[in-house]
PDB file of C-alpha atoms in Angstrom:
ATOM      1  CA  MET A 230      -0.082  -0.180   0.352  1.00  0.00           C
ATOM      2  CA  LEU A 231       1.414   3.511  -1.181  1.00  0.00           C
ATOM      3  CA  ASN A 232       0.541   6.643   0.324  1.00  0.00           C
ATOM      4  CA  ARG A 233       1.316  10.268  -1.084  1.00  0.00           C
ATOM      5  CA  LYS A 234       0.605  13.497   1.102  1.00  0.00           C
ATOM      6  CA  PHE A 235      -1.684  16.366   0.287  1.00  0.00           C
ATOM      7  CA  PHE A 236      -1.743  19.511   1.864  1.00  0.00           C
ATOM      8  CA  VAL A 237      -3.954  22.247   1.544  1.00  0.00           C
ATOM      9  CA  ARG A 238      -2.800  25.633   2.970  1.00  0.00           C
ATOM     10  CA  SER A 239      -4.512  29.106   3.062  1.00  0.00           C
ATOM     11  CA  ALA A 240      -3.784  32.414   4.833  1.00  0.00           C
ATOM     12  CA  MET A 241      -6.098  35.401   5.479  1.00  0.00           C
ATOM     13  CA  THR A 242      -4.786  38.879   6.656  1.00  0.00           C
ATOM     14  CA  ARG A 243      -6.092  42.156   8.097  1.00  0.00           C
ATOM     15  CA  HIS A 244      -7.242  44.226   5.166  1.00  0.00           C
ATOM     16  CA  ALA A 245      -9.149  41.334   3.680  1.00  0.00           C
ATOM     17  CA  LEU A 246      -6.260  40.002   1.901  1.00  0.00           C
ATOM     18  CA  VAL A 247      -6.606  36.156   0.994  1.00  0.00           C
ATOM     19  CA  ALA A 248      -3.568  34.143   0.106  1.00  0.00           C
ATOM     20  CA  ALA A 249      -4.377  30.536  -0.524  1.00  0.00           C
ATOM     21  CA  VAL A 250      -2.212  27.764  -1.576  1.00  0.00           C
ATOM     22  CA  VAL A 251      -2.918  24.092  -2.289  1.00  0.00           C
ATOM     23  CA  ALA A 252       0.355  21.955  -1.359  1.00  0.00           C
ATOM     24  CA  LEU A 253       0.624  18.442  -3.245  1.00  0.00           C
ATOM     25  CA  ILE A 254       3.526  16.550  -1.164  1.00  0.00           C
ATOM     26  CA  SER A 255       4.920  13.517  -3.205  1.00  0.00           C
ATOM     27  CA  LEU A 256       6.730  11.649  -0.727  1.00  0.00           C
ATOM     28  CA  PRO A 257      10.199  10.307  -1.655  1.00  0.00           C
ATOM     29  CA  THR A 258       9.715   6.490  -3.154  1.00  0.00           C
ATOM     30  CA  HIS A 259      11.782   4.145  -1.158  1.00  0.00           C
ATOM     31  CA  ALA A 260      10.730   0.999  -2.868  1.00  0.00           C
ATOM     32  CA  ALA A 261      11.860  -2.204  -1.356  1.00  0.00           C
ATOM     33  CA  PRO A 262      13.022  -4.736  -3.660  1.00  0.00           C
ATOM     34  CA  ASN A 263       9.649  -6.762  -3.712  1.00  0.00           C
ATOM     35  CA  ASP A 264       7.556  -3.808  -4.457  1.00  0.00           C
ATOM     36  CA  ASN A 265       5.727  -4.160  -7.426  1.00  0.00           C
ATOM     37  CA  CYS A 266       4.034  -0.565  -7.830  1.00  0.00           C
ATOM     38  CA  GLN A 267       5.136   3.089  -7.555  1.00  0.00           C
ATOM     39  CA  MET A 268       3.069   6.000  -7.287  1.00  0.00           C
ATOM     40  CA  GLN A 269       3.637   9.407  -8.227  1.00  0.00           C
ATOM     41  CA  ILE A 270       2.248  13.165  -8.428  1.00  0.00           C
ATOM     42  CA  SER A 271       3.092  15.655 -11.242  1.00  0.00           C
ATOM     43  CA  ASN A 272       3.310  18.951  -9.107  1.00  0.00           C
ATOM     44  CA  THR A 273       3.866  19.218  -5.236  1.00  0.00           C
ATOM     45  CA  VAL A 274       2.720  22.610  -4.991  1.00  0.00           C
ATOM     46  CA  ILE A 275      -0.686  24.275  -6.343  1.00  0.00           C
ATOM     47  CA  ASP A 276      -0.672  28.394  -5.573  1.00  0.00           C
ATOM     48  CA  TYR A 277      -3.867  29.703  -5.636  1.00  0.00           C
ATOM     49  CA  GLY A 278      -1.982  33.393  -4.894  1.00  0.00           C
ATOM     50  CA  GLN A 279      -3.380  36.373  -3.029  1.00  0.00           C
ATOM     51  CA  VAL A 280      -6.884  37.947  -3.437  1.00  0.00           C
ATOM     52  CA  THR A 281      -8.665  40.653  -1.600  1.00  0.00           C
ATOM     53  CA  ARG A 282     -11.966  39.937  -0.141  1.00  0.00           C
ATOM     54  CA  ALA A 283     -13.573  42.296  -3.033  1.00  0.00           C
ATOM     55  CA  GLU A 284     -12.047  40.019  -5.641  1.00  0.00           C
ATOM     56  CA  LEU A 285     -13.171  37.076  -3.865  1.00  0.00           C
ATOM     57  CA  LEU A 286     -16.842  38.407  -3.649  1.00  0.00           C
ATOM     58  CA  GLY A 287     -16.418  38.305  -7.443  1.00  0.00           C
ATOM     59  CA  ARG A 288     -16.124  34.737  -7.518  1.00  0.00           C
ATOM     60  CA  GLN A 289     -19.310  33.851  -5.928  1.00  0.00           C
ATOM     61  CA  VAL A 290     -20.655  30.373  -6.645  1.00  0.00           C
ATOM     62  CA  THR A 291     -23.462  30.154  -4.405  1.00  0.00           C
ATOM     63  CA  PRO A 292     -25.216  32.676  -1.923  1.00  0.00           C
ATOM     64  CA  THR A 293     -22.877  31.704   0.738  1.00  0.00           C
ATOM     65  CA  THR A 294     -19.918  30.055  -1.175  1.00  0.00           C
ATOM     66  CA  PHE A 295     -16.797  31.548  -3.363  1.00  0.00           C
ATOM     67  CA  ALA A 296     -14.413  29.835  -5.644  1.00  0.00           C
ATOM     68  CA  LEU A 297     -10.699  29.811  -4.625  1.00  0.00           C
ATOM     69  CA  GLY A 298     -10.297  27.899  -8.556  1.00  0.00           C
ATOM     70  CA  LYS A 299      -9.719  24.881 -10.048  1.00  0.00           C
ATOM     71  CA  GLN A 300      -6.156  23.384 -10.606  1.00  0.00           C
ATOM     72  CA  THR A 301      -5.049  20.261 -12.065  1.00  0.00           C
ATOM     73  CA  MET A 302      -2.074  17.563 -11.328  1.00  0.00           C
ATOM     74  CA  THR A 303      -1.264  14.117 -12.686  1.00  0.00           C
ATOM     75  CA  LEU A 304      -1.297  11.091 -10.601  1.00  0.00           C
ATOM     76  CA  SER A 305       0.411   8.120 -11.895  1.00  0.00           C
ATOM     77  CA  VAL A 306       1.291   4.745 -11.143  1.00  0.00           C
ATOM     78  CA  ASN A 307       4.064   2.196 -12.838  1.00  0.00           C
ATOM     79  CA  CYS A 308       4.264  -1.473 -11.941  1.00  0.00           C
ATOM     80  CA  ARG A 309       6.741  -4.237 -12.880  1.00  0.00           C
ATOM     81  CA  GLN A 310       3.634  -6.767 -12.826  1.00  0.00           C
ATOM     82  CA  PRO A 311      -0.035  -6.321 -14.285  1.00  0.00           C
ATOM     83  CA  ALA A 312      -1.742  -5.382 -10.695  1.00  0.00           C
ATOM     84  CA  LEU A 313      -5.294  -3.984 -10.509  1.00  0.00           C
ATOM     85  CA  MET A 314      -5.094  -0.766  -8.845  1.00  0.00           C
ATOM     86  CA  THR A 315      -7.385   1.031  -6.717  1.00  0.00           C
ATOM     87  CA  ILE A 316      -6.764   4.713  -5.876  1.00  0.00           C
ATOM     88  CA  TYR A 317      -8.316   6.197  -2.088  1.00  0.00           C
ATOM     89  CA  PHE A 318      -7.774   9.726  -1.070  1.00  0.00           C
ATOM     90  CA  ARG A 319      -7.364   9.730   2.538  1.00  0.00           C
ATOM     91  CA  GLY A 320      -8.287  12.979   4.426  1.00  0.00           C
ATOM     92  CA  ALA A 321     -11.021  14.960   6.694  1.00  0.00           C
ATOM     93  CA  ALA A 322     -14.309  14.596   5.222  1.00  0.00           C
ATOM     94  CA  GLY A 323     -16.089  18.246   4.383  1.00  0.00           C
ATOM     95  CA  ASP A 324     -19.035  19.122   2.948  1.00  0.00           C
ATOM     96  CA  GLY A 325     -20.905  17.271   0.460  1.00  0.00           C
ATOM     97  CA  ASN A 326     -18.493  14.890  -1.475  1.00  0.00           C
ATOM     98  CA  GLY A 327     -15.479  17.163  -0.690  1.00  0.00           C
ATOM     99  CA  TYR A 328     -12.768  17.233   1.691  1.00  0.00           C
ATOM    100  CA  ARG A 329     -12.485  19.785   4.777  1.00  0.00           C
ATOM    101  CA  PHE A 330     -10.363  23.107   3.910  1.00  0.00           C
ATOM    102  CA  GLY A 331      -9.202  25.080   6.859  1.00  0.00           C
ATOM    103  CA  ASN A 332     -12.176  25.729   9.297  1.00  0.00           C
ATOM    104  CA  GLY A 333     -14.858  26.918   6.227  1.00  0.00           C
ATOM    105  CA  GLY A 334     -13.877  25.614   3.082  1.00  0.00           C
ATOM    106  CA  ASN A 335     -13.975  22.615   1.025  1.00  0.00           C
ATOM    107  CA  PHE A 336     -11.907  20.736  -1.972  1.00  0.00           C
ATOM    108  CA  VAL A 337     -13.149  18.248  -4.321  1.00  0.00           C
ATOM    109  CA  LEU A 338     -10.993  15.919  -6.407  1.00  0.00           C
ATOM    110  CA  ASN A 339     -12.424  15.253  -9.865  1.00  0.00           C
ATOM    111  CA  LEU A 340     -10.661  12.332 -11.790  1.00  0.00           C
ATOM    112  CA  SER A 341     -10.509  12.157 -15.631  1.00  0.00           C
ATOM    113  CA  LEU A 342      -8.666  11.406 -18.473  1.00  0.00           C
ATOM    114  CA  ALA A 343      -7.771   7.922 -17.307  1.00  0.00           C
ATOM    115  CA  GLN A 344      -5.339   5.780 -19.262  1.00  0.00           C
ATOM    116  CA  LEU A 345      -4.218   2.099 -18.415  1.00  0.00           C
ATOM    117  CA  ASP A 346      -1.457   0.624 -20.561  1.00  0.00           C
ATOM    118  CA  GLY A 347      -1.648   3.764 -22.960  1.00  0.00           C
ATOM    119  CA  LYS A 348      -5.311   3.421 -23.764  1.00  0.00           C
ATOM    120  CA  ARG A 349      -7.984   5.176 -22.185  1.00  0.00           C
ATOM    121  CA  VAL A 350     -10.344   3.857 -19.766  1.00  0.00           C
ATOM    122  CA  LYS A 351     -13.503   4.467 -17.588  1.00  0.00           C
ATOM    123  CA  LEU A 352     -13.260   4.932 -13.948  1.00  0.00           C
ATOM    124  CA  GLY A 353     -15.353   2.903 -11.593  1.00  0.00           C
ATOM    125  CA  ASN A 354     -15.991   3.638  -7.534  1.00  0.00           C
ATOM    126  CA  VAL A 355     -15.326   0.835  -5.086  1.00  0.00           C
ATOM    127  CA  ARG A 356     -16.165   1.143  -1.299  1.00  0.00           C
ATOM    128  CA  VAL A 357     -13.986  -2.180  -0.759  1.00  0.00           C
ATOM    129  CA  THR A 358     -10.674  -2.791  -2.840  1.00  0.00           C
ATOM    130  CA  GLY A 359     -11.744  -5.954  -4.949  1.00  0.00           C
ATOM    131  CA  GLN A 360     -15.586  -5.149  -5.398  1.00  0.00           C
ATOM    132  CA  GLN A 361     -17.585  -4.768  -8.612  1.00  0.00           C
ATOM    133  CA  PRO A 362     -17.510  -0.661  -9.404  1.00  0.00           C
ATOM    134  CA  ASP A 363     -20.435   1.327  -9.584  1.00  0.00           C
ATOM    135  CA  ASN A 364     -21.186   4.562 -10.880  1.00  0.00           C
ATOM    136  CA  ILE A 365     -18.652   4.291 -14.041  1.00  0.00           C
ATOM    137  CA  ALA A 366     -18.061   7.133 -15.876  1.00  0.00           C
ATOM    138  CA  GLU A 367     -15.035   9.059 -17.897  1.00  0.00           C
ATOM    139  CA  THR A 368     -15.281  11.733 -15.127  1.00  0.00           C
ATOM    140  CA  ILE A 369     -15.466  10.742 -11.660  1.00  0.00           C
ATOM    141  CA  LEU A 370     -15.262  12.338  -8.100  1.00  0.00           C
ATOM    142  CA  LEU A 371     -12.922  10.829  -5.508  1.00  0.00           C
ATOM    143  CA  THR A 372     -14.836  11.332  -2.486  1.00  0.00           C
ATOM    144  CA  PRO A 373     -14.213  10.335   1.291  1.00  0.00           C
ATOM    145  CA  GLY A 374     -14.249   6.622   2.076  1.00  0.00           C
ATOM    146  CA  VAL A 375     -14.528   5.717  -1.742  1.00  0.00           C
ATOM    147  CA  GLY A 376     -11.733   4.446  -4.335  1.00  0.00           C
ATOM    148  CA  ILE A 377     -11.378   4.659  -7.787  1.00  0.00           C
ATOM    149  CA  VAL A 378     -10.558   1.883 -10.330  1.00  0.00           C
ATOM    150  CA  PRO A 379      -9.769   1.313 -14.006  1.00  0.00           C
ATOM    151  CA  VAL A 380     -12.553   0.198 -15.950  1.00  0.00           C
ATOM    152  CA  GLN A 381     -13.700  -1.080 -19.397  1.00  0.00           C
ATOM    153  CA  ASP A 382     -17.068  -2.480 -20.359  1.00  0.00           C
ATOM    154  CA  GLU A 383     -17.907  -2.794 -16.669  1.00  0.00           C
ATOM    155  CA  ARG A 384     -14.896  -4.775 -15.681  1.00  0.00           C
ATOM    156  CA  THR A 385     -11.909  -3.802 -13.490  1.00  0.00           C
ATOM    157  CA  LEU A 386      -9.007  -4.041 -15.371  1.00  0.00           C
ATOM    158  CA  LYS A 387      -5.387  -4.953 -14.560  1.00  0.00           C
ATOM    159  CA  GLY A 388      -2.376  -3.013 -15.807  1.00  0.00           C
ATOM    160  CA  THR A 389       1.269  -1.712 -15.508  1.00  0.00           C
ATOM    161  CA  SER A 390       0.633   2.023 -16.248  1.00  0.00           C
ATOM    162  CA  PHE A 391      -2.231   3.592 -15.039  1.00  0.00           C
ATOM    163  CA  SER A 392      -2.454   7.625 -15.209  1.00  0.00           C
ATOM    164  CA  VAL A 393      -5.316  10.241 -14.104  1.00  0.00           C
ATOM    165  CA  GLN A 394      -5.566  13.651 -14.402  1.00  0.00           C
ATOM    166  CA  VAL A 395      -6.721  15.105 -11.023  1.00  0.00           C
ATOM    167  CA  GLU A 396      -8.781  18.513 -10.765  1.00  0.00           C
ATOM    168  CA  ILE A 397      -8.657  20.301  -7.337  1.00  0.00           C
ATOM    169  CA  ASN A 398     -11.602  22.608  -6.935  1.00  0.00           C
ATOM    170  CA  THR A 399     -11.267  24.766  -3.629  1.00  0.00           C
ATOM    171  CA  SER A 400     -14.099  27.052  -2.021  1.00  0.00           C
ATOM    172  CA  VAL A 401     -14.510  28.911   0.803  1.00  0.00           C
ATOM    173  CA  THR A 402     -17.678  29.985   2.819  1.00  0.00           C
ATOM    174  CA  GLY A 403     -18.317  34.005   3.153  1.00  0.00           C
ATOM    175  CA  THR A 404     -18.620  33.679   6.885  1.00  0.00           C
ATOM    176  CA  ALA A 405     -15.119  31.878   6.989  1.00  0.00           C
ATOM    177  CA  SER A 406     -13.885  34.762   4.943  1.00  0.00           C
ATOM    178  CA  ARG A 407     -14.307  37.576   7.174  1.00  0.00           C
ATOM    179  CA  VAL A 408     -11.150  37.406   9.197  1.00  0.00           C
ATOM    180  CA  ALA A 409      -9.684  40.670  11.306  1.00  0.00           C
ATOM    181  CA  ASP A 410      -6.172  39.125  11.370  1.00  0.00           C
ATOM    182  CA  ARG A 411      -3.849  36.945   9.693  1.00  0.00           C
ATOM    183  CA  THR A 412      -5.152  33.712   9.561  1.00  0.00           C
ATOM    184  CA  THR A 413      -3.768  30.255   8.027  1.00  0.00           C
ATOM    185  CA  TRP A 414      -6.164  27.363   6.833  1.00  0.00           C
ATOM    186  CA  ARG A 415      -4.550  24.238   6.751  1.00  0.00           C
ATOM    187  CA  SER A 416      -5.780  20.652   5.351  1.00  0.00           C
ATOM    188  CA  SER A 417      -4.101  17.404   4.675  1.00  0.00           C
ATOM    189  CA  GLY A 418      -4.419  14.302   3.289  1.00  0.00           C
ATOM    190  CA  SER A 419      -2.953  11.375   0.954  1.00  0.00           C
ATOM    191  CA  PHE A 420      -3.572   9.400  -1.801  1.00  0.00           C
ATOM    192  CA  GLU A 421      -3.568   5.885  -1.063  1.00  0.00           C
ATOM    193  CA  LEU A 422      -2.689   2.906  -3.711  1.00  0.00           C
ATOM    194  CA  VAL A 423      -3.989  -0.700  -3.005  1.00  0.00           C
ATOM    195  CA  GLU A 424      -3.092  -3.095  -5.673  1.00  0.00           C
ATOM    196  CA  ASN A 425      -4.384  -6.633  -6.030  1.00  0.00           C
TER     197      ASN A 425
END
């Protein structure tokens, strides 16, 4: 089982300045000789930059929610021998299908453009590794407690090379964006690979 850390960070200052950073940390790979698969993350830091509260108000997506934006990264797995690869994200559950971002935000992980051994595949959700997937689609959310597997013709697939694009969509609530002093929001979690 492999884990790759994912940290979310944001800071807010007096004068309503918002700085938001999503840091994706890929732990160094120290594989034992018998490890079959290695997982990697393409970029380790996604920086949303600094935003004033007035600019944030221009990014309103619901009456109470403001978007910090969408960023993408690539997650890839390479194995010496074919394996069924299940990817989970372990982090503090937030609202709906997302993960908690500080004390007043949320981020969701949307996966797409999956390829297994150089061929496009669909993705399916599983609650337990090895089960038959449900909710099969080309684009799928990686939600708390649920993993994803590569699928073709409603069957899970084994392979040696798997890649998927991960879109991180982060938002904050209007209440959380009102601070009187510099505030740092942090969230963390890790991508986990389970192979069969």
